[in-house]
Coordinates of C-alpha atoms in Angstrom, one line a residue:
Chain A
M1239 CA 104.1 332.6 43.4
A1240 CA 104.2 336.4 43.1
T1241 CA 104.3 338.8 46.0
A1242 CA 101.8 341.5 46.9
D1243 CA 103.9 344.0 45.0
N1244 CA 103.8 341.8 42.0
E1245 CA 100.1 341.4 42.3
S1246 CA 99.4 345.1 41.9
M1247 CA 101.8 345.4 39.0
T1248 CA 100.2 342.3 37.4
L1249 CA 96.7 343.9 37.6
Q1250 CA 98.1 347.0 36.1
V1251 CA 99.4 345.3 33.0
N1252 CA 96.5 342.9 32.5
H1253 CA 93.6 343.8 30.2
V1254 CA 91.2 341.0 29.9
R1255 CA 88.0 341.9 28.1
H1256 CA 85.9 338.8 28.9
M1257 CA 86.0 335.9 31.3
L1258 CA 84.1 332.8 30.3
A1259 CA 83.7 330.0 32.8
V1260 CA 83.2 326.5 31.4
A1261 CA 81.2 324.5 34.0
S1262 CA 79.2 321.3 34.3
G1263 CA 78.9 320.1 37.9
K1264 CA 79.7 316.6 36.7
G1265 CA 83.1 315.3 35.8
G1266 CA 84.2 313.6 32.6
V1267 CA 81.7 315.4 30.3
G1268 CA 84.4 317.1 28.3
K1269 CA 84.6 320.6 29.9
S1270 CA 88.4 320.7 29.2
L1271 CA 88.0 319.6 25.6
V1272 CA 85.3 322.2 25.0
S1273 CA 87.5 324.9 26.7
A1274 CA 90.5 323.9 24.6
M1275 CA 88.7 323.7 21.3
A1276 CA 87.0 327.0 21.9
A1277 CA 90.4 328.6 22.7
V1278 CA 92.0 327.2 19.6
E1279 CA 89.2 328.2 17.3
L1280 CA 89.1 331.8 18.6
A1281 CA 92.9 332.0 18.4
R1282 CA 92.8 330.9 14.8
R1283 CA 90.5 334.0 14.2
G1284 CA 93.2 336.2 15.5
L1285 CA 91.7 336.8 18.9
K1286 CA 93.9 336.8 22.0
V1287 CA 93.0 333.9 24.2
G1288 CA 94.0 332.4 27.6
I1289 CA 92.9 329.4 29.6
L1290 CA 92.9 329.4 33.4
D1291 CA 92.8 325.7 34.4
A1292 CA 90.8 326.0 37.6
D1293 CA 90.8 322.2 38.2
I1294 CA 93.7 322.2 40.7
T1295 CA 93.4 318.6 41.8
G1296 CA 92.6 317.1 38.3
P1297 CA 94.1 319.5 35.7
S1298 CA 93.6 318.3 32.1
I1299 CA 94.5 321.4 30.0
P1300 CA 98.3 321.0 29.7
R1301 CA 98.0 317.4 28.6
L1302 CA 95.5 318.3 25.8
F1303 CA 98.0 320.8 24.4
G1304 CA 101.1 318.7 25.0
L1305 CA 102.4 321.6 27.2
T1306 CA 105.0 320.9 29.8
A1307 CA 106.9 324.2 30.0
R1308 CA 107.1 325.5 33.6
P1309 CA 105.9 329.1 33.8
E1310 CA 108.6 331.7 34.4
S1311 CA 108.4 334.6 36.7
S1312 CA 109.0 338.2 35.7
M1313 CA 108.8 341.6 37.4
V1314 CA 105.1 341.8 36.6
G1315 CA 104.1 338.3 37.5
I1316 CA 104.0 334.7 36.3
I1317 CA 104.3 334.4 32.6
P1318 CA 101.8 331.9 31.2
P1319 CA 103.3 329.6 28.6
E1320 CA 101.9 329.8 25.1
T1321 CA 100.7 326.9 22.9
A1322 CA 101.5 326.7 19.1
T1323 CA 98.3 328.6 18.2
G1324 CA 99.2 331.3 20.8
V1325 CA 96.8 330.3 23.6
K1326 CA 98.2 331.4 27.0
I1327 CA 97.8 328.7 29.7
I1328 CA 98.1 328.5 33.4
S1329 CA 97.5 325.2 35.2
M1330 CA 98.6 323.6 38.5
N1331 CA 100.2 320.8 36.5
L1332 CA 102.7 323.2 34.9
F1333 CA 104.1 323.8 38.4
L1334 CA 104.6 320.1 39.3
D1335 CA 107.8 318.1 38.7
D1336 CA 105.7 315.1 37.9
A1337 CA 102.2 315.4 36.2
G1338 CA 101.0 312.4 38.2
Q1339 CA 101.9 313.9 41.5
P1340 CA 98.7 314.5 43.6
V1341 CA 97.8 318.0 44.9
I1342 CA 96.3 317.1 48.3
W1343 CA 94.8 320.4 49.3
R1344 CA 91.7 321.4 51.3
G1345 CA 89.4 324.2 50.2
P1346 CA 91.3 327.3 51.5
L1347 CA 94.5 326.4 49.6
L1348 CA 92.5 325.6 46.4
T1349 CA 90.7 328.9 46.5
S1350 CA 93.9 330.7 47.2
A1351 CA 95.5 329.1 44.1
I1352 CA 92.5 330.1 41.9
K1353 CA 92.8 333.7 43.1
Q1354 CA 96.5 333.7 42.4
F1355 CA 96.0 332.3 38.9
W1356 CA 94.1 335.5 38.3
T1357 CA 95.9 338.2 40.3
D1358 CA 99.5 337.0 40.0
V1359 CA 99.7 336.0 36.4
A1360 CA 100.8 338.4 33.7
W1361 CA 97.9 337.5 31.3
G1362 CA 98.6 340.8 29.4
D1363 CA 96.1 341.8 26.8
L1364 CA 93.4 339.2 26.2
D1365 CA 90.1 339.2 24.3
I1366 CA 88.9 336.3 26.4
L1367 CA 90.1 334.2 29.3
I1368 CA 88.4 330.8 29.5
V1369 CA 88.2 329.4 33.0
D1370 CA 88.0 325.6 33.0
L1371 CA 86.2 324.7 36.2
P1372 CA 86.4 321.4 38.1
P1373 CA 83.2 319.3 38.8
G1374 CA 81.0 320.1 41.8
T1375 CA 79.6 323.2 43.4
A1376 CA 82.1 323.4 46.2
D1377 CA 85.1 325.7 46.9
V1378 CA 86.6 326.2 43.5
P1379 CA 83.5 327.1 41.4
L1380 CA 82.2 329.2 44.3
T1381 CA 85.4 331.1 44.5
A1382 CA 85.6 331.5 40.7
F1383 CA 82.2 333.0 40.7
Q1384 CA 82.7 335.2 43.7
S1385 CA 86.3 336.4 43.2
L1386 CA 86.9 336.4 39.4
P1387 CA 85.2 338.8 37.0
V1388 CA 83.4 336.0 35.1
D1389 CA 80.9 337.5 32.8
G1390 CA 79.5 334.4 31.0
I1391 CA 79.2 330.7 31.5
F1392 CA 79.0 327.7 29.2
M1393 CA 77.5 324.6 30.6
V1394 CA 78.8 321.3 29.2
T1395 CA 76.6 318.2 29.5
T1396 CA 76.2 314.7 28.1
P1397 CA 73.0 313.0 27.1
Q1398 CA 72.4 311.1 30.3
E1399 CA 69.6 312.2 32.6
L1400 CA 72.1 311.8 35.4
A1401 CA 74.4 314.4 33.8
S1402 CA 71.5 316.8 33.3
M1403 CA 70.5 316.6 36.9
I1404 CA 74.0 317.4 38.1
V1405 CA 74.5 320.1 35.4
E1406 CA 71.3 321.6 36.8
K1407 CA 73.0 321.9 40.2
A1408 CA 75.9 323.8 38.6
A1409 CA 73.4 326.1 36.8
G1410 CA 71.7 326.7 40.1
L1411 CA 75.0 327.9 41.6
A1412 CA 75.6 330.2 38.6
K1413 CA 72.1 331.7 39.1
Q1414 CA 72.6 332.2 42.8
M1415 CA 75.8 334.1 41.9
N1416 CA 74.0 336.1 39.2
K1417 CA 76.2 334.9 36.4
P1418 CA 74.7 334.6 33.0
I1419 CA 74.6 331.2 31.4
L1420 CA 75.3 331.9 27.7
G1421 CA 74.6 328.4 26.4
I1422 CA 74.8 324.6 26.7
V1423 CA 77.1 322.3 24.8
E1424 CA 76.0 318.7 24.7
N1425 CA 79.1 316.5 24.3
M1426 CA 79.2 312.7 23.5
A1427 CA 75.9 313.0 21.8
M1428 CA 76.7 310.1 19.5
V1429 CA 79.4 308.0 17.9
T1430 CA 80.0 306.8 14.4
C1431 CA 81.1 303.2 14.1
P1432 CA 84.5 303.0 12.3
H1433 CA 83.5 299.6 10.8
C1434 CA 80.1 300.2 9.2
G1435 CA 79.8 304.0 9.3
E1436 CA 76.5 304.0 11.1
A1437 CA 75.9 306.6 13.9
F1438 CA 74.3 305.6 17.2
E1439 CA 73.5 307.3 20.5
L1440 CA 76.0 305.8 23.0
F1441 CA 74.4 307.3 26.1
G1442 CA 70.8 307.2 24.9
P1443 CA 68.6 310.1 23.6
S1444 CA 69.5 313.7 24.3
H1445 CA 68.1 315.6 27.3
A1446 CA 69.8 318.8 26.3
E1447 CA 66.6 320.6 25.2
E1448 CA 64.8 319.8 28.5
L1449 CA 67.9 321.1 30.4
A1450 CA 67.8 324.2 28.2
D1451 CA 64.2 324.9 29.1
H1452 CA 64.9 324.3 32.7
I1453 CA 67.9 326.7 33.0
G1454 CA 66.8 329.1 30.3
A1455 CA 69.8 329.0 28.0
P1456 CA 70.1 327.7 24.4
V1457 CA 71.7 324.4 23.3
L1458 CA 74.6 325.7 21.1
A1459 CA 75.8 322.4 19.8
R1460 CA 75.6 318.7 20.1
L1461 CA 79.0 317.2 19.7
P1462 CA 79.8 313.7 18.6
I1463 CA 82.4 311.5 20.3
D1464 CA 85.1 310.3 17.9
P1465 CA 88.1 308.0 18.5
T1466 CA 90.2 310.3 16.2
V1467 CA 89.5 313.4 18.3
A1468 CA 90.0 311.4 21.5
A1469 CA 93.4 310.2 20.3
L1470 CA 94.5 313.7 19.2
A1471 CA 93.4 315.2 22.6
D1472 CA 95.0 312.4 24.5
T1473 CA 98.4 312.8 22.8
G1474 CA 98.6 316.6 23.2
H1475 CA 97.4 317.5 19.7
V1476 CA 94.1 319.2 20.5
E1477 CA 95.2 322.0 18.2
D1478 CA 94.9 319.6 15.3
V1479 CA 91.2 318.8 16.0
K1480 CA 88.7 320.1 13.5
M1481 CA 85.1 319.4 14.3
A1482 CA 82.3 320.9 12.1
A1483 CA 79.7 320.4 14.9
F1484 CA 81.7 322.8 17.0
A1485 CA 81.2 325.8 14.7
P1486 CA 78.1 327.2 16.4
V1487 CA 80.1 327.3 19.7
T1488 CA 82.8 329.4 18.1
E1489 CA 80.3 331.7 16.4
A1490 CA 78.5 332.2 19.7
L1491 CA 81.7 333.0 21.4
A1492 CA 82.9 335.4 18.7
E1493 CA 79.6 337.2 19.0
Y1494 CA 79.9 337.3 22.8
I1495 CA 83.3 338.9 22.6
T1496 CA 82.3 341.6 20.2
T1497 CA 78.8 342.3 21.6
P1498 CA 78.9 341.3 25.2
S1499 CA 75.3 342.1 26.0
T1500 CA 74.0 339.7 23.4
V1501 CA 71.7 337.0 24.7
F1502 CA 72.3 334.0 22.5
A1503 CA 69.5 332.7 20.3
A1504 CA 69.4 329.0 19.9
P1505 CA 71.2 328.1 16.7
N1506 CA 70.3 325.1 14.7
P1507 CA 73.1 322.9 15.8
V1508 CA 74.7 320.6 13.3
P1509 CA 73.1 317.2 14.0
A1510 CA 75.9 315.1 15.5
S1511 CA 75.2 312.3 13.0
K1512 CA 76.0 314.7 10.1
A1513 CA 79.1 316.1 11.8
S1514 CA 82.4 315.5 10.4
Y1515 CA 85.8 316.3 11.7
S1516 CA 89.4 315.5 10.7
P1517 CA 92.8 316.4 11.8
C1518 CA 93.7 319.7 10.2
S1519 CA 96.7 320.0 8.0
C1520 CA 98.5 322.5 10.2
D1521 CA 101.9 321.8 11.6
S1522 CA 102.3 319.4 14.4
K1523 CA 102.7 321.2 17.7
D1524 CA 105.5 319.4 19.4
Chain B
M324 CA 71.0 315.3 61.5
A325 CA 71.6 313.3 64.7
T326 CA 72.9 314.7 67.9
A327 CA 76.0 313.7 69.8
D328 CA 74.0 311.3 71.9
N329 CA 72.6 309.7 68.8
E330 CA 76.1 309.4 67.5
S331 CA 77.4 307.3 70.3
M332 CA 74.3 305.1 70.1
T333 CA 74.8 304.7 66.3
L334 CA 78.4 303.6 66.7
Q335 CA 77.2 301.0 69.3
V336 CA 74.7 299.4 66.9
N337 CA 76.8 299.5 63.8
H338 CA 79.0 296.6 62.8
V339 CA 80.6 297.2 59.5
R340 CA 83.3 294.6 58.6
H341 CA 84.9 296.2 55.6
M342 CA 84.9 299.7 54.1
L343 CA 85.9 299.9 50.5
A344 CA 86.5 303.3 48.8
V345 CA 85.9 303.6 45.1
A346 CA 88.1 306.4 43.8
S347 CA 89.5 307.7 40.6
G348 CA 90.6 311.3 40.9
K349 CA 88.9 312.0 37.5
G350 CA 85.1 312.5 37.1
G351 CA 82.9 310.7 34.7
V352 CA 84.8 307.5 34.6
G353 CA 82.0 305.4 36.1
K354 CA 82.9 305.2 39.8
S355 CA 79.3 305.3 40.8
L356 CA 78.3 302.7 38.3
V357 CA 81.1 300.4 39.5
S358 CA 80.1 301.0 43.1
A359 CA 76.5 300.3 42.4
M360 CA 77.1 297.1 40.3
A361 CA 79.5 295.8 43.0
A362 CA 76.9 296.4 45.7
V363 CA 74.2 294.7 43.8
E364 CA 76.3 291.6 42.9
L365 CA 77.4 291.2 46.5
A366 CA 73.9 291.6 47.8
R367 CA 72.7 288.9 45.3
R368 CA 75.2 286.6 47.0
G369 CA 73.5 287.2 50.3
L370 CA 76.1 289.6 51.7
K371 CA 74.9 292.7 53.6
V372 CA 75.9 295.8 51.7
G373 CA 75.7 299.6 52.0
I374 CA 76.8 302.5 49.8
L375 CA 77.9 305.8 51.3
D376 CA 77.7 308.3 48.5
A377 CA 80.5 310.7 49.4
D378 CA 80.0 312.9 46.4
I379 CA 78.0 315.6 48.2
T380 CA 77.9 318.1 45.4
G381 CA 77.4 315.7 42.5
P382 CA 75.7 312.6 44.0
S383 CA 74.8 309.9 41.4
I384 CA 73.9 306.8 43.5
P385 CA 70.1 307.4 44.2
R386 CA 69.4 308.1 40.5
L387 CA 71.1 304.8 39.5
F388 CA 68.8 302.9 41.9
G389 CA 65.7 305.0 41.2
L390 CA 65.7 305.7 45.0
T391 CA 63.9 308.8 46.2
A392 CA 62.8 307.9 49.7
R393 CA 63.9 310.4 52.3
P394 CA 65.9 308.7 55.1
E395 CA 64.0 308.6 58.4
S396 CA 65.4 309.2 61.8
S397 CA 65.3 306.8 64.8
M398 CA 66.6 306.7 68.3
V399 CA 69.8 305.2 67.0
G400 CA 70.4 307.5 64.1
I401 CA 69.4 308.0 60.5
I402 CA 67.9 304.9 58.8
P403 CA 69.4 304.4 55.3
P404 CA 66.7 303.5 52.7
E405 CA 67.1 300.1 51.1
T406 CA 67.0 299.3 47.4
A407 CA 65.1 296.3 46.0
T408 CA 68.1 294.0 46.3
G409 CA 68.6 295.2 49.9
V410 CA 71.5 297.6 49.5
K411 CA 71.4 300.4 52.2
I412 CA 72.1 303.8 50.8
I413 CA 72.9 307.3 52.2
S414 CA 73.4 310.2 49.8
M415 CA 73.0 313.9 50.0
N416 CA 70.4 313.8 47.3
L417 CA 68.1 311.8 49.5
F418 CA 67.9 314.8 51.8
L419 CA 67.0 317.4 49.1
D420 CA 63.5 318.4 48.1
D421 CA 64.6 318.6 44.5
A422 CA 67.4 316.4 43.1
G423 CA 68.6 319.3 40.9
Q424 CA 69.1 321.6 43.8
P425 CA 72.8 322.6 44.2
V426 CA 74.6 322.0 47.4
I427 CA 76.9 325.0 47.5
W428 CA 79.2 324.1 50.3
R429 CA 82.9 324.8 51.0
G430 CA 85.3 322.1 52.4
P431 CA 84.5 322.2 56.1
L432 CA 80.8 321.5 55.5
L433 CA 81.6 318.8 53.0
T434 CA 83.9 317.0 55.4
S435 CA 81.3 317.4 58.2
A436 CA 78.7 315.7 56.0
I437 CA 81.0 312.8 55.2
K438 CA 81.8 312.2 58.8
Q439 CA 78.1 312.3 59.7
F440 CA 77.2 309.9 57.0
W441 CA 79.4 307.5 58.9
T442 CA 78.8 308.4 62.6
D443 CA 75.1 309.3 62.5
V444 CA 73.7 306.7 60.2
A445 CA 72.3 303.4 61.6
W446 CA 74.1 301.2 59.1
G447 CA 73.6 298.2 61.4
D448 CA 75.2 295.0 60.5
L449 CA 77.1 295.1 57.1
D450 CA 79.7 292.9 55.5
I451 CA 80.8 295.8 53.4
L452 CA 80.2 299.6 53.1
I453 CA 81.2 300.9 49.7
V454 CA 82.2 304.6 49.8
D455 CA 81.7 306.3 46.4
L456 CA 84.2 309.1 46.4
P457 CA 83.9 312.4 44.3
P458 CA 86.7 313.3 41.8
G459 CA 89.8 315.1 42.9
T460 CA 92.2 314.9 45.8
A461 CA 90.7 317.7 48.0
D462 CA 88.6 317.8 51.1
V463 CA 86.3 314.8 50.7
P464 CA 88.7 312.1 49.6
L465 CA 91.2 313.3 52.2
T466 CA 88.6 313.3 55.0
A467 CA 87.3 309.8 53.9
F468 CA 90.8 308.4 54.1
Q469 CA 91.6 310.2 57.4
S470 CA 88.3 309.8 59.3
L471 CA 86.6 306.7 58.0
P472 CA 87.9 303.2 58.6
V473 CA 88.6 302.5 54.9
D474 CA 90.5 299.2 54.5
G475 CA 90.6 298.9 50.8
I476 CA 90.4 301.0 47.6
F477 CA 89.3 300.3 44.0
M478 CA 90.6 302.7 41.4
V479 CA 88.4 303.3 38.4
T480 CA 89.9 304.5 35.2
T481 CA 89.2 304.8 31.5
P482 CA 91.6 304.1 28.6
Q483 CA 92.7 307.7 28.0
E484 CA 96.2 308.6 29.1
L485 CA 94.7 311.7 30.6
A486 CA 92.5 309.6 32.9
S487 CA 95.5 307.4 33.9
M488 CA 97.5 310.5 34.8
I489 CA 94.7 311.8 37.1
V490 CA 94.0 308.4 38.5
E491 CA 97.7 308.2 39.4
K492 CA 97.2 311.4 41.5
A493 CA 94.4 309.7 43.4
A494 CA 96.5 306.6 43.9
G495 CA 99.2 308.9 45.3
L496 CA 96.8 310.2 47.8
A497 CA 95.8 306.7 48.8
K498 CA 99.5 305.8 49.3
Q499 CA 100.2 308.8 51.4
M500 CA 97.3 307.8 53.6
N501 CA 98.6 304.2 53.8
K502 CA 95.4 302.8 52.3
P503 CA 95.8 299.6 50.3
I504 CA 94.8 299.8 46.6
L505 CA 93.2 296.4 45.9
G506 CA 92.7 296.7 42.2
I507 CA 92.0 298.8 39.1
V508 CA 88.8 298.6 37.0
E509 CA 89.1 300.0 33.5
N510 CA 85.7 301.3 32.4
M511 CA 84.6 302.3 28.9
A512 CA 87.3 300.1 27.4
M513 CA 85.3 299.5 24.2
V514 CA 81.9 299.6 22.6
T515 CA 80.0 297.3 20.3
C516 CA 78.2 298.8 17.4
P517 CA 74.5 298.0 17.6
H518 CA 74.3 298.1 13.8
C519 CA 77.2 295.8 12.6
G520 CA 78.1 294.1 15.9
E521 CA 81.8 295.0 15.6
A522 CA 83.6 296.2 18.7
F523 CA 85.9 299.2 18.7
E524 CA 88.0 301.1 21.2
L525 CA 86.2 304.4 21.6
F526 CA 88.9 306.1 23.7
G527 CA 91.9 304.4 22.1
P528 CA 94.1 301.6 23.4
S529 CA 94.1 300.7 27.1
H530 CA 96.7 302.2 29.5
A531 CA 95.4 300.1 32.4
E532 CA 98.4 297.8 32.6
E533 CA 100.9 300.7 32.6
L534 CA 98.8 302.3 35.4
A535 CA 98.8 298.9 37.2
D536 CA 102.6 298.7 37.0
H537 CA 102.9 302.2 38.2
I538 CA 100.7 302.0 41.3
G539 CA 101.3 298.3 42.0
A540 CA 97.8 297.0 41.9
P541 CA 96.2 294.5 39.4
V542 CA 93.7 295.3 36.7
L543 CA 90.7 293.4 37.8
A544 CA 88.5 294.0 34.8
R545 CA 88.1 295.9 31.6
L546 CA 84.5 296.9 31.2
P547 CA 82.8 297.7 27.9
I548 CA 80.5 300.6 27.5
D549 CA 77.0 299.7 26.2
P550 CA 73.9 301.8 25.5
T551 CA 71.7 299.2 27.1
V552 CA 73.6 299.4 30.4
A553 CA 73.7 303.2 30.2
A554 CA 69.9 303.3 29.7
L555 CA 69.3 301.0 32.6
A556 CA 71.6 303.0 34.9
D557 CA 70.1 306.3 33.7
T558 CA 66.5 305.2 34.4
G559 CA 67.1 303.9 37.9
H560 CA 67.4 300.2 37.0
V561 CA 71.0 299.5 37.7
E562 CA 69.9 296.4 39.6
D563 CA 68.8 295.0 36.3
V564 CA 72.2 295.2 34.7
K565 CA 74.1 292.0 34.2
M566 CA 77.6 292.3 32.8
A567 CA 79.8 289.2 32.4
A568 CA 83.0 291.4 32.3
F569 CA 82.2 292.5 35.8
A570 CA 82.5 289.0 37.3
P571 CA 86.2 289.3 38.3
V572 CA 85.4 292.4 40.3
T573 CA 82.7 290.6 42.2
E574 CA 85.0 287.6 42.8
A575 CA 87.8 289.9 44.1
L576 CA 85.4 291.7 46.4
A577 CA 83.9 288.5 47.8
E578 CA 87.5 287.3 48.5
Y579 CA 88.4 290.6 50.1
I580 CA 85.4 290.3 52.4
T581 CA 86.2 286.7 53.5
T582 CA 90.0 287.0 53.7
P583 CA 90.8 290.7 54.3
S584 CA 94.5 290.3 54.2
T585 CA 94.5 288.9 50.7
V586 CA 96.5 290.9 48.2
F587 CA 94.7 290.4 44.9
A588 CA 96.5 288.6 42.1
A589 CA 95.7 289.9 38.7
P590 CA 93.0 287.8 37.1
N591 CA 92.6 287.3 33.5
P592 CA 89.8 289.7 32.9
V593 CA 87.2 288.9 30.3
P594 CA 88.3 290.8 27.2
A595 CA 85.8 293.6 26.8
S596 CA 85.2 292.5 23.2
K597 CA 84.0 289.1 24.4
A598 CA 81.9 290.5 27.2
S599 CA 78.2 290.1 27.1
Y600 CA 75.5 291.6 29.3
S601 CA 71.8 291.7 29.3
P602 CA 69.1 293.1 31.5
C603 CA 68.3 290.3 34.0
S604 CA 64.9 288.8 34.4
C605 CA 64.4 290.0 38.0
D606 CA 61.5 292.2 38.9
S607 CA 61.5 295.8 38.1
K608 CA 62.4 297.9 41.0
D609 CA 60.0 300.8 40.9

């Protein structure tokens, strides 16, 4: 990675207005999908967006975008590759020869990588840098909150009580670090049967509102789970996903970017059963 | 926790025949559910079973069993609480006043806790101790493979390619540590609509066989996802879950316990679409 000289040059050329961490505490709730969809929607609005994939040992972001380009180095630091919609991305998997290769690192190396993804990368001019955190409340989230200028957090959860309990732990970490939780996104709220068209709650009734009361942040959206979206995300076409239920998240983020001191009011999220989404008609990305 | 004196006494009284790690690399794939169901099924067969919940920052095991008893200490070490079916459990959440309280620890503390969960706990006489690992390939899985006498690993995955890629990383760690991967369990393979009864693949087609070829271990079972099971697990009644598709996993484990050198042959797992499960008629646990 870059040298100390590069680091100072990098920090001189970078101008990142906001840094949003997407956290949950629990794995597999869709943090990376939420990070990616948020980035794409904001980029579509003409905003300059980057994603720092802080999940060093289980990075998902490059796969969602079908991105395999290895980052190049320049005089001012590592150049983050850009996706078709112009989202700049840095992820550990972009530095590996084989995406399935394990990164067997203990805490100090992980935290060092996270810091370098911020200080040694030529992010340039960004309206928002989204930090996709790994599960847990150990080294990486702690370092992200201590060493990066995170000024807002989204918590991602799923309807299970178990998920709520673990998300509460992550919220506790955020509070101890004095980082504002802007809102909660409940993912996998329900699914629509492709055979009969009926919606049902795959993981039982929502606990998002209880969680919201407990951690003092609004529920921004309840997102459905859909095989079409899963297939697009899994094949590197997350930029082709359109999901109506996601709109309140995009709105909240756009507001946060323009008026940073705003505390979100709870919107009336689109009920997941009413949500619709379809691949957009934009060009394929790879 | 226990002192050094206790530690030596603990190791004298413990007799654990097998230690199985349940790993995936990726979060949210159902490692804890697989660990819990395996433990319950083996306990039902009269085997002596324990679960060491190695996910210090996101522990799920006590919630699945509805277990809240704080472990007591004795002359020979910490006494693991037992569930209704007689499974002995140690988890960080059993030591917290509030289950939602975050454990904000860096690597060295995490690894110390994992070691103590083994050396300072009076596990007693066990046929098998199941170690439920956290996601990733960082401190905790590494310590588990280096410091605990793990003699077999189950990999849990879901149908997404993304999950396969990250499970491959965890398998890479296991191989580097010379730990045998006994088999793969594919979770969330499909779901049956409660309205029309049709099954569909929520996360797209399976990639388990490709993964199996790649890491050289058989697919033991493809498990469906079901709101009934999710609800039982979420309310602390995992001991009431009965899932026909899980039978090959129990069979493989029973074989592993009696003939440790056996390399599993790939069974013909019950197709998830044919799988049935229902709450069993056994007594409620709380």
